[in-house]
Coordinates of C-alpha atoms and ligand atoms in Angstrom, one line a residue:
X541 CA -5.7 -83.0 41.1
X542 CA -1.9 -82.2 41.3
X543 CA -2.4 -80.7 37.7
X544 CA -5.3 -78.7 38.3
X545 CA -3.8 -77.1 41.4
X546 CA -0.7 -76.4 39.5
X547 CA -3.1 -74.5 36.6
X548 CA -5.2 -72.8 39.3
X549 CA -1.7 -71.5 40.7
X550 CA -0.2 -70.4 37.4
X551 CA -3.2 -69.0 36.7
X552 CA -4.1 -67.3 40.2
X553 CA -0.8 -66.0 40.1
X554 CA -1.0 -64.6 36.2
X555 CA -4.6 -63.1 37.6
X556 CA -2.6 -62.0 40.6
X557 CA 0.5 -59.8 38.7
X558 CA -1.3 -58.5 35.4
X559 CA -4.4 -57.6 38.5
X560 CA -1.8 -55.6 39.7
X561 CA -0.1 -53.2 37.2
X562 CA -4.2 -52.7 36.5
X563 CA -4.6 -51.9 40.4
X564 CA -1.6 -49.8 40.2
X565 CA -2.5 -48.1 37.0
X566 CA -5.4 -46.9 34.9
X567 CA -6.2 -50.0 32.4
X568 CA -8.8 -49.9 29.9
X569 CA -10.4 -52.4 27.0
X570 CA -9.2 -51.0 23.7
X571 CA -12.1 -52.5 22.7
X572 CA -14.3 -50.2 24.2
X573 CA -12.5 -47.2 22.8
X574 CA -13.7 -48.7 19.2
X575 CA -10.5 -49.5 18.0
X576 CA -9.1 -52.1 15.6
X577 CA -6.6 -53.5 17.8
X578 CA -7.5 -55.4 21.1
X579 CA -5.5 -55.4 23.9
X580 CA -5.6 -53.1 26.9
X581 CA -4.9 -49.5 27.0
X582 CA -2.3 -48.9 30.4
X583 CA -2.0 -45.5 31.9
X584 CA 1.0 -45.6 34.2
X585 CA 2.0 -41.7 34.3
X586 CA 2.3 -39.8 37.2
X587 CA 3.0 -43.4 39.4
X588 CA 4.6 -42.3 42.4
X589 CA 7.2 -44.8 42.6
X590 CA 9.8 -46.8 40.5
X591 CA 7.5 -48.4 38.6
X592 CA 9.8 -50.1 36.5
X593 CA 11.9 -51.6 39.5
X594 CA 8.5 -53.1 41.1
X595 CA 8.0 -56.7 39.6
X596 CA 5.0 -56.1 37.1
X597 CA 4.2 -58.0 34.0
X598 CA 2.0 -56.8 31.2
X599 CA -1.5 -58.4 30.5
X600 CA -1.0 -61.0 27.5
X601 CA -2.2 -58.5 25.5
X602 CA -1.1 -55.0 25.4
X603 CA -2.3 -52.2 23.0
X604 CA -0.7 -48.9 24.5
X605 CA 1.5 -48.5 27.6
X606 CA 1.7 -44.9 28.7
X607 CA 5.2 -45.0 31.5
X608 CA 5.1 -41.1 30.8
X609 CA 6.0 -38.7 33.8
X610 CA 7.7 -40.9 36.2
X611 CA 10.9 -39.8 36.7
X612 CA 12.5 -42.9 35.4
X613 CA 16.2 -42.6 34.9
X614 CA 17.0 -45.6 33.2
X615 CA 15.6 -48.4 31.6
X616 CA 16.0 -51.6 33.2
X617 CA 15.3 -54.9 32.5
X618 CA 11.6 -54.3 33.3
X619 CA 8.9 -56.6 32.8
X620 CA 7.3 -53.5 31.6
X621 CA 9.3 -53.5 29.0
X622 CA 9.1 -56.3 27.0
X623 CA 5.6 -57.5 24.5
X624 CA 5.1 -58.5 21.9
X625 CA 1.6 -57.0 21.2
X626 CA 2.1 -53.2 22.6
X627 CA 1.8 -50.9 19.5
X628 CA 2.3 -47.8 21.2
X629 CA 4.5 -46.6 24.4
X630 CA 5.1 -43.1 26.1
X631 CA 8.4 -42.7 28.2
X632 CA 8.3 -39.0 27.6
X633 CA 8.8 -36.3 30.3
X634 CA 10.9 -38.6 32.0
X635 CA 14.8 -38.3 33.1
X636 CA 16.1 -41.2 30.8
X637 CA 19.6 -40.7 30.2
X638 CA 20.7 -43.3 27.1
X639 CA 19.0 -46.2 25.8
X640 CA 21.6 -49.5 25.7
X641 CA 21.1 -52.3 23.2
X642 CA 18.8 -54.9 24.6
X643 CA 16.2 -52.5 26.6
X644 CA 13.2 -52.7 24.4
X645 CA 12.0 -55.3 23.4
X646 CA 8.7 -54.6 21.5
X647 CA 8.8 -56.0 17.8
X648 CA 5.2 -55.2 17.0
X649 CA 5.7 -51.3 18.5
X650 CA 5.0 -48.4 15.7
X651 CA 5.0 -45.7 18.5
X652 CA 7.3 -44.5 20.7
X653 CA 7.9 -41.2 22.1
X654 CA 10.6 -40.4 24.0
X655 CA 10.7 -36.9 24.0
X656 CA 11.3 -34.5 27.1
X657 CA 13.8 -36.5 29.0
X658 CA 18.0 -36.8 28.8
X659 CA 19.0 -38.5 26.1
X660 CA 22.5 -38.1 25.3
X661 CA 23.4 -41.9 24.1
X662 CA 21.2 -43.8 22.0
X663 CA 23.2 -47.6 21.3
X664 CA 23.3 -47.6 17.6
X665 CA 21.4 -51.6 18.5
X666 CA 19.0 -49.6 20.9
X667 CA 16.2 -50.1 18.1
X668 CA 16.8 -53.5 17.3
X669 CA 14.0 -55.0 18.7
X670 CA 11.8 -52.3 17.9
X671 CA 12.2 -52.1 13.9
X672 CA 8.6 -51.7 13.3
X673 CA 8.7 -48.5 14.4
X674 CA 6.9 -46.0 12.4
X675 CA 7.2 -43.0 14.6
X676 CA 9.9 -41.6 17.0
X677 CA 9.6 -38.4 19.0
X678 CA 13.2 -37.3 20.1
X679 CA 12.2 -33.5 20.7
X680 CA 13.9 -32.2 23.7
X681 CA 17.0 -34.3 24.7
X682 CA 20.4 -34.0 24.4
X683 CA 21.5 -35.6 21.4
X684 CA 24.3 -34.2 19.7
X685 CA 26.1 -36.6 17.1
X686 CA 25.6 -39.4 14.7
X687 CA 28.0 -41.3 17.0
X688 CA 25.4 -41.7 19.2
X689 CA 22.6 -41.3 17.9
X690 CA 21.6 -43.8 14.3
X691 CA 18.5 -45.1 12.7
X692 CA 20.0 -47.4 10.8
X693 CA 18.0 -50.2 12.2
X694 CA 14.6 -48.0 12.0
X695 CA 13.8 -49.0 8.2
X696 CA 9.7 -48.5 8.6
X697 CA 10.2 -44.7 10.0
X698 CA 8.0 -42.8 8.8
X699 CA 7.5 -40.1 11.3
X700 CA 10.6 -38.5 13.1
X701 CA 10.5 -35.1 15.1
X702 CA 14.4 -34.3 16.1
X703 CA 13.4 -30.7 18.1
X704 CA 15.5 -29.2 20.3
X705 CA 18.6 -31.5 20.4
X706 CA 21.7 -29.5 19.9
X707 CA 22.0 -31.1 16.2
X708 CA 22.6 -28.4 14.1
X709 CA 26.5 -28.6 13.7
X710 CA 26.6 -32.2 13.6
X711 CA 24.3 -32.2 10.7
X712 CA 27.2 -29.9 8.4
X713 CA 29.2 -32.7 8.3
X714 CA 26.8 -36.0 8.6
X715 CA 24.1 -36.1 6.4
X716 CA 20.8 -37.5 7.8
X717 CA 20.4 -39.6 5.5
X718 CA 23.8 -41.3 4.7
X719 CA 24.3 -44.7 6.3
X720 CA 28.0 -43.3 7.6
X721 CA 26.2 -41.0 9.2
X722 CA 22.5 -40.7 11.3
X723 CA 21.0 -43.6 8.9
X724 CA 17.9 -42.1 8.3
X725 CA 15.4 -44.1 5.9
X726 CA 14.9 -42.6 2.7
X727 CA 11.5 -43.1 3.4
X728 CA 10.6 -40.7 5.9
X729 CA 7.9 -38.7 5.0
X730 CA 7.7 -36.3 8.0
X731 CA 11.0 -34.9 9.8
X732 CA 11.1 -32.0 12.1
X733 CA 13.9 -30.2 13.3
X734 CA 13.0 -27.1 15.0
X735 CA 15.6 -25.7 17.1
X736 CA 18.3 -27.9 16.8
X737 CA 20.7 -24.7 16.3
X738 CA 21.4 -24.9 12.3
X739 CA 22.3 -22.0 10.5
X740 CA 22.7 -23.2 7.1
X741 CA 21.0 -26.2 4.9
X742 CA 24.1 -28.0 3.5
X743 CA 23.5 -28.3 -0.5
X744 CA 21.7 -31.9 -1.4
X745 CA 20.9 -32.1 1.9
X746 CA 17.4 -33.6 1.1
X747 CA 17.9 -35.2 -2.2
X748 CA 17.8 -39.0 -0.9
X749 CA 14.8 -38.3 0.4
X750 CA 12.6 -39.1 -2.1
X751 CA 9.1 -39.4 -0.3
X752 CA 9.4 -36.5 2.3
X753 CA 6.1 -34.9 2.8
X754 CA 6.4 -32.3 6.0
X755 CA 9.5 -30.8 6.7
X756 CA 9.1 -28.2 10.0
X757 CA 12.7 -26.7 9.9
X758 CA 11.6 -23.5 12.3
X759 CA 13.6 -21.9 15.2
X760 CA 16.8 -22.2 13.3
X761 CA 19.5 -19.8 12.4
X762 CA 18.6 -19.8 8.5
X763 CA 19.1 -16.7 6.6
X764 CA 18.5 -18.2 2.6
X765 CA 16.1 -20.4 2.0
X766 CA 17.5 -23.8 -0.4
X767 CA 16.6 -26.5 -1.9
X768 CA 13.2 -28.0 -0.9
X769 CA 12.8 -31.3 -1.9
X770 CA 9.7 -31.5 -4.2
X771 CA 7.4 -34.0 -2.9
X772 CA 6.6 -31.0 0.5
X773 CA 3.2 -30.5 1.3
X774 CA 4.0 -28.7 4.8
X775 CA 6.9 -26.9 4.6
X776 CA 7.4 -24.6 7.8
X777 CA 10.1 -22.3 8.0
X778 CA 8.8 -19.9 10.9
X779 CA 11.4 -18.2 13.2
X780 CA 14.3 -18.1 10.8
X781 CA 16.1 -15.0 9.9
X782 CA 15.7 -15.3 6.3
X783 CA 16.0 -11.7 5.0
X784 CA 14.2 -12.4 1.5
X785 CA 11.2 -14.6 -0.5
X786 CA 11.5 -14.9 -4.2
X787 CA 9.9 -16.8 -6.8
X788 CA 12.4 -19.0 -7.5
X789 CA 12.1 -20.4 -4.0
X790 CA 8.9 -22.1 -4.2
X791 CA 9.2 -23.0 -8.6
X792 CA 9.2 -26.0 -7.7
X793 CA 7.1 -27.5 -4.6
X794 CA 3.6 -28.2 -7.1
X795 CA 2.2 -30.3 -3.9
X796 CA 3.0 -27.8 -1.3
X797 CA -0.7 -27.4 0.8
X798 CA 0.9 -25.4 3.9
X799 CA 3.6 -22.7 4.1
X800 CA 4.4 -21.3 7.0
X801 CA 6.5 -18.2 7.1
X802 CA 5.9 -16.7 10.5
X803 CA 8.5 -14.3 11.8
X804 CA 11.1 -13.8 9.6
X805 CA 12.8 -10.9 8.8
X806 CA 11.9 -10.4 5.2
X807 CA 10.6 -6.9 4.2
X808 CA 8.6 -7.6 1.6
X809 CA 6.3 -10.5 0.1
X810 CA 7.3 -9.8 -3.8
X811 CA 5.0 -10.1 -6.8
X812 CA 5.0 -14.0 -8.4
X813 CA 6.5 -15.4 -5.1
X814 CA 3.3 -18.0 -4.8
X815 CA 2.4 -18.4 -8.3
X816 CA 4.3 -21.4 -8.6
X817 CA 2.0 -23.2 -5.9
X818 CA -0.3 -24.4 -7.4
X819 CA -2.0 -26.4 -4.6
X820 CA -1.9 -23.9 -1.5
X821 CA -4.8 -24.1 0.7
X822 CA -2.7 -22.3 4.0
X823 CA -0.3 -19.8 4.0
X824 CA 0.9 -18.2 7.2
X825 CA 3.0 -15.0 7.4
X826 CA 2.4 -14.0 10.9
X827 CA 4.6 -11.7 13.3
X828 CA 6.8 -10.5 10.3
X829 CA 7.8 -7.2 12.0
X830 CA 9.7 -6.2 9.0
X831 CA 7.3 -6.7 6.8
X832 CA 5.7 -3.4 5.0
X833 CA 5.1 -4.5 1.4
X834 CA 2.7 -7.3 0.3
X835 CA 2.6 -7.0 -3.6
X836 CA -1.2 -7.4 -5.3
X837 CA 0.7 -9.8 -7.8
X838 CA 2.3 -12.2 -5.1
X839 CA -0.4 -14.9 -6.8
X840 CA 0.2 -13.5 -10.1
X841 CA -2.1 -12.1 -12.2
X842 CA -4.6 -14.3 -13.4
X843 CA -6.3 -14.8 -10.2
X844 CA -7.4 -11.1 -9.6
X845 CA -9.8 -11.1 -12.5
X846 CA -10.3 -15.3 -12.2
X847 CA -10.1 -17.0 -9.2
X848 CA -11.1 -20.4 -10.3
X849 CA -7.5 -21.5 -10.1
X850 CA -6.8 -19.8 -6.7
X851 CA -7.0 -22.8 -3.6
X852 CA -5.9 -20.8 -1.0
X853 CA -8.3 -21.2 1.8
X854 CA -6.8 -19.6 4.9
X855 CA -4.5 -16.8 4.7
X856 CA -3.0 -15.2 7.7
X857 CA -0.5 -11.9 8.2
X858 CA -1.3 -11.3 11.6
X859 CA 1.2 -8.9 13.9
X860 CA 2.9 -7.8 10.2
X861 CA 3.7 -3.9 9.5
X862 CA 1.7 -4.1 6.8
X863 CA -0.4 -0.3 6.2
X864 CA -2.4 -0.7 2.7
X865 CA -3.3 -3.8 0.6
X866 CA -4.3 -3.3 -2.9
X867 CA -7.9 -3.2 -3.8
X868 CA -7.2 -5.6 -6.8
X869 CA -6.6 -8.3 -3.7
X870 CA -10.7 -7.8 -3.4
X871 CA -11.5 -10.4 -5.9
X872 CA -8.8 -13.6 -4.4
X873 CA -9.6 -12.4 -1.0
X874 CA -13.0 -12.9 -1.3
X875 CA -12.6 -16.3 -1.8
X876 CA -10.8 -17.1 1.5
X877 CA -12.8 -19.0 4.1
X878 CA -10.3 -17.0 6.8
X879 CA -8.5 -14.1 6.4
X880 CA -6.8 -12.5 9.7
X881 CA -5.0 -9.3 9.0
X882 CA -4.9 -8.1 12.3
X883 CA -2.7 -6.7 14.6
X884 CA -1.4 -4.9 11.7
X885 CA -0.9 -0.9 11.8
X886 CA -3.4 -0.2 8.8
X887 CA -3.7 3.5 6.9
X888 CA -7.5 3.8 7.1
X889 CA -7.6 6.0 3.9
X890 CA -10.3 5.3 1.0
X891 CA -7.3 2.8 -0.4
X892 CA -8.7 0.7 2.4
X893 CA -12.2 1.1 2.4
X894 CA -12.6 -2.5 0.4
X895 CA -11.5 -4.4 3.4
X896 CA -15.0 -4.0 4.5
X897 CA -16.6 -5.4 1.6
X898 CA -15.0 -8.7 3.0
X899 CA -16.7 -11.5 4.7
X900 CA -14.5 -11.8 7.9
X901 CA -15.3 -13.6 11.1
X902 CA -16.3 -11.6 14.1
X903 CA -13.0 -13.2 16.0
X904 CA -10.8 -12.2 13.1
X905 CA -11.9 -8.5 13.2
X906 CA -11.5 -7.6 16.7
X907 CA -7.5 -6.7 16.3
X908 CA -7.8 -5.4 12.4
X909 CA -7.5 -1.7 13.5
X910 CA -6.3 1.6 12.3
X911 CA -3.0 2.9 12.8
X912 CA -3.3 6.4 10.9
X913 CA -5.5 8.9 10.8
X914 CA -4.7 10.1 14.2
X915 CA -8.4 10.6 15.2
X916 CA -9.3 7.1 14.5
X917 CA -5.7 5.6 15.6
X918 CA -6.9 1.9 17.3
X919 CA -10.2 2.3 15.6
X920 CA -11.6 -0.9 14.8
X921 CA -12.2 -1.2 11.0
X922 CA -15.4 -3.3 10.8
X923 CA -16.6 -0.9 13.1
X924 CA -15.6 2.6 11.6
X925 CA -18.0 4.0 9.1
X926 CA -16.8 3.8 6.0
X927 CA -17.4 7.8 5.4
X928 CA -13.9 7.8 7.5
X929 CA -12.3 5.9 5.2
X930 CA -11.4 9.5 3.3
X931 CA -8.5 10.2 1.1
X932 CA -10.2 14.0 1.2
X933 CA -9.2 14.3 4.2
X934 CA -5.6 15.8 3.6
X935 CA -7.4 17.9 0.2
X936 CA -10.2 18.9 2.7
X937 CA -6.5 20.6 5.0
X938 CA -5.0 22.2 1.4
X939 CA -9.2 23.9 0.9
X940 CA -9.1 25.3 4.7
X941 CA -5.4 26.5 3.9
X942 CA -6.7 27.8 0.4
X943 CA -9.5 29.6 2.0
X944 CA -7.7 31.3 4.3
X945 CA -5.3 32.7 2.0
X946 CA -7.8 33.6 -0.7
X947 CA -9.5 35.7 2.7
X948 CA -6.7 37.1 3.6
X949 CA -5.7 38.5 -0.1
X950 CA -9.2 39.8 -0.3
X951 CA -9.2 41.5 2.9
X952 CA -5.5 42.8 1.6
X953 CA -7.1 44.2 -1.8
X954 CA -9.8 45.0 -0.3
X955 CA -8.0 47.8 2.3
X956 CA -5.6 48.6 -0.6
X957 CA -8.9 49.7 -2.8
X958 CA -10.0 51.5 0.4
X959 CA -7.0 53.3 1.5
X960 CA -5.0 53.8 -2.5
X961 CA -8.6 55.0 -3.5
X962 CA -10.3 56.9 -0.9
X963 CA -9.9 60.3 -2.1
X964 CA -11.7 59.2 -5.9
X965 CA -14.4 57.3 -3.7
X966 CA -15.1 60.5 -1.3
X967 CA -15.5 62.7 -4.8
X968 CA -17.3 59.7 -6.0
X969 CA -20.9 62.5 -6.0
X970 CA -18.7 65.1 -8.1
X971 CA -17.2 62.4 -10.3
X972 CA -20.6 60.9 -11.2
X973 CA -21.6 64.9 -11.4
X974 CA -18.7 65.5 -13.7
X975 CA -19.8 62.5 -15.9
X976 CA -23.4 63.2 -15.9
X977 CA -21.8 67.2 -16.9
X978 CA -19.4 65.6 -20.0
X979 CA -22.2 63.9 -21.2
X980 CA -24.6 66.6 -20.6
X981 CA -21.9 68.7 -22.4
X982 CA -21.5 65.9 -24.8
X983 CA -25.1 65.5 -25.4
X984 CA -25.5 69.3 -25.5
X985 CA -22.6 69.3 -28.5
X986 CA -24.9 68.5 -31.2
X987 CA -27.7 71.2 -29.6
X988 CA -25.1 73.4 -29.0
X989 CA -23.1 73.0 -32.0
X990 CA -25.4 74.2 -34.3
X991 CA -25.9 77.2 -31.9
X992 CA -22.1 77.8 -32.2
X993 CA -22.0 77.4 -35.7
X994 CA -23.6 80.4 -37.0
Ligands
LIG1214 C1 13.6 -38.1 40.5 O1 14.6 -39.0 40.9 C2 15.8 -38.4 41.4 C3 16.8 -39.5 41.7 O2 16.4 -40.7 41.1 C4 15.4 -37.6 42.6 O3 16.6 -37.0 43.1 C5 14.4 -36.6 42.3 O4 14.0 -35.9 43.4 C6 13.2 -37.2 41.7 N1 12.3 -36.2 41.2 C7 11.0 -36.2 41.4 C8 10.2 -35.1 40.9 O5 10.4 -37.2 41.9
LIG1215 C1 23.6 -17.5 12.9 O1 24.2 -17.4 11.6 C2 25.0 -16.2 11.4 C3 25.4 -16.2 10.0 O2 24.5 -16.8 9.1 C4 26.2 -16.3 12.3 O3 27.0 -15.2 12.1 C5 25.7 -16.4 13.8 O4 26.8 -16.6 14.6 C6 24.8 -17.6 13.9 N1 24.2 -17.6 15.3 C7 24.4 -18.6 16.0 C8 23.7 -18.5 17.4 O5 24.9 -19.6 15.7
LIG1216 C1 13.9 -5.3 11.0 O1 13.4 -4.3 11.8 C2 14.1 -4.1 13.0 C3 13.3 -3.1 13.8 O2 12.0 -3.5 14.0 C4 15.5 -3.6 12.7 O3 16.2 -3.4 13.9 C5 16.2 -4.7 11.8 O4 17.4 -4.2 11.4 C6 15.3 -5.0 10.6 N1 15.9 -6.1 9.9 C7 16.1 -6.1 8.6 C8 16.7 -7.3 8.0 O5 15.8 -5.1 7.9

């Protein structure tokens, strides 16, 4: 009896505390969301209170536990934070300032994110107890050094996104990778570092990093391109001021499926520059506002007559200063499942007129306008009949100017006859009289000749 009131108790008051993180928050059967994992999904974000200073325990099982949006400044020791079934937990958008060694205490987690709060200090034990971990998202703290910040203890990383932490000078001198400095697993196949303030790719900077897949290395201070490690797929380098594209750049990347070059300051997308890549299904070159020339040959040769080996699938040089494309594109281009040249300020000239042969979406055609002729400046192309598309137009000004000179020589000669030659045209009767007289005489030689002669 003693027993069973002691169960009921532990039980009642198990019931009692997990009841109440799920009366707090939004708990639901992971089950029910058809996943492989059981375990409850919590959604603690936007709790108003300090959730982690309020007693809670987590149900036995745990799948995901979202603390997101709480204003939590520091992590304590939390009942909240401590199972050892949660696989994924949010702490993002939060005002954590540094993570000390013995905080987390999840050894089955593989997802953590902790971007969008303070982080200045990460405790190079901090992921000690988390070393399953197969994705980490860092982006927007404060993080600065490898002295406080290491993965050494992360070996399963797979995923890490580093964005907007001031890391860019740190990472001249410590390489990511190097166990003296951040510790990074060789392993990673996906890293971003967008806007961390770098302004130049050290040289071997990726070459322990023999599995990377996706590198996103935008909003940097970059002006050459360097050495991309060979096993990319994604490579963005968007928002760079990289001045110039070459061939040699992407010889080597035969995996690369994505390239994004949005908004750099290059002036011209040169002939051969993509032949290399083989695999390309996307390639972005949006908002390149120096951008004037895109060569017919940028995909070589052999795919303007045969596009059997050309993948590309979606090709994009929206808000460019691009003004022609070559007609020889026609062929390649056709092959596209989306094209969007818009926003660029295109010479609507018969150079142009094979655009509209292309099959482009309705959404995609809306911005592809003229810039030149003047009559049909903002025109939109899908729209203007392709009569307009003249190159005649500028012969058709040299004919007006033609015929008005040739006019205004006539009407010259034609008062020089009059005035030079008036006198001969008012004796015109007596000249014709004269004439008809000569030959009269003339005519009258042989009759009168013979009268003469004897
Ligand atoms: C967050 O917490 C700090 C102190 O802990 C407090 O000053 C601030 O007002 C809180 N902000 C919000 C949005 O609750
Ligand atoms: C960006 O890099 C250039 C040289 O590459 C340098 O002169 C400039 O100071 C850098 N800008 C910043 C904000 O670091
Ligand atoms: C790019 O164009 C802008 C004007 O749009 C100009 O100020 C700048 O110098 C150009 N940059 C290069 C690298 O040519």
């Amino acid at each position: 009896m003693k027993l069973y009131i002691i169960i009921t108790l532990i039980i009642h008051s198990y019931t009692v505390r997990s009841a109440n993180i799920c009366a707090e928050c939004v708990c639901r059967d992971s089950a029910k969301d058809n996943q492989d994992f059981l375990g409850d999904n919590i959604d603690c974000s936007y709790y108003s209170g300090a959730i982690l200073k309020t007693d809670y325990v987590l149900p036995s099982v745990v799948y995901s536990l979202d603390l997101s949006s709480n204003n939590i400044t520091q992590l304590e020791q939390s009942g909240l934070l401590k199972s050892t079934t949660l696989i994924e937990l949010s702490l993002n958008n939060n005002a954590i300032k540094e993570i000390k060694t013995k905080e987390l205490h999840f050894p089955q987690l593989k997802w953590l994110d902790l971007s969008n709060n303070q982080l200045e200090y990460l405790d190079k034990d901090a992921f000690r107890n988390v070393n399953k971990l197969e994705y980490l998202n860092l982006a927007n703290n404060r993080l600065t050094t490898h002295e406080k910040l290491g993965f050494h203890r992360l070996s399963n990383l797979n995923e890490l996104i580093l964005n907007h932490n001031d890391l860019g000078p740190s990472l001249m001198e410590a390489n990511l990778f190097d166990r003296d400095g951040f510790g990074l697993t060789h392993k990673i196949q996906s890293l971003s570092i967008s806007g961390i303030n770098l302004n130049r790719v050290p040289d071997n900077f990726f070459s322990d990093a023999y599995d990377i897949r996706t590198l996103i290395i935008s909003k940097n201070n970059l002006s050459d391109t360097f050495e991309f490690p060979f096993t990319l797929e994604y490579l963005d380098l968007s928002d760079n001021p990289i001045k110039e594209i070459s061939e040699e750049d992407f010889s080597d990347l035969p995996g690369l499926k994505v390239l994004k070059l949005n908004n750099l300051r290059i002036k011209e997308v040169p002939e051969y520059v993509f032949t290399p890549l083989h695999g390309l299904g996307q390639l972005e070159l949006e908002r390149n506002k120096n951008l004037t020339v895109f060569s017919s040959l940028a995909f070589g040769r052999e795919v303007l007559d045969d596009p059997d080996d050309f993948v590309l699938e979606r090709l994009s040089l929206k808000g460019s200063r691009l003004t022609k494309l070559e007609k020889d594109l026609a062929v390649p281009f056709g092959q596209l499942n989306l094209l969007d040249l818009q926003g660029n300020p295109w010479r609507c000239d018969c150079e142009l007129t094979w655009l509209k042969t292309l099959q482009i979406e309705p959404e995609y055609y809306e911005h592809l306008r003229c810039a030149w002729p003047k009559p049909f400046y903002n025109s939109k192309i899908f729209e203007l009949d392709s009569k307009y598309f003249s190159c005649t137009l500028s012969t058709h000004h040299v004919g007006l100017i033609i015929a008005a000179i040739t006019f205004c020589v006539t009407l010259a000669l034609t008062a020089v006859y009059i005035f030079v030659y008036i006198p001969k045209h008012q004796s015109r009767g007596s000249c014709i009289a004269n004439m008809a007289s000569a030959s009269t005489a003339y005519t009258m030689l042989p009759i009168n000749s013979p009268r003469s002669e004897p």
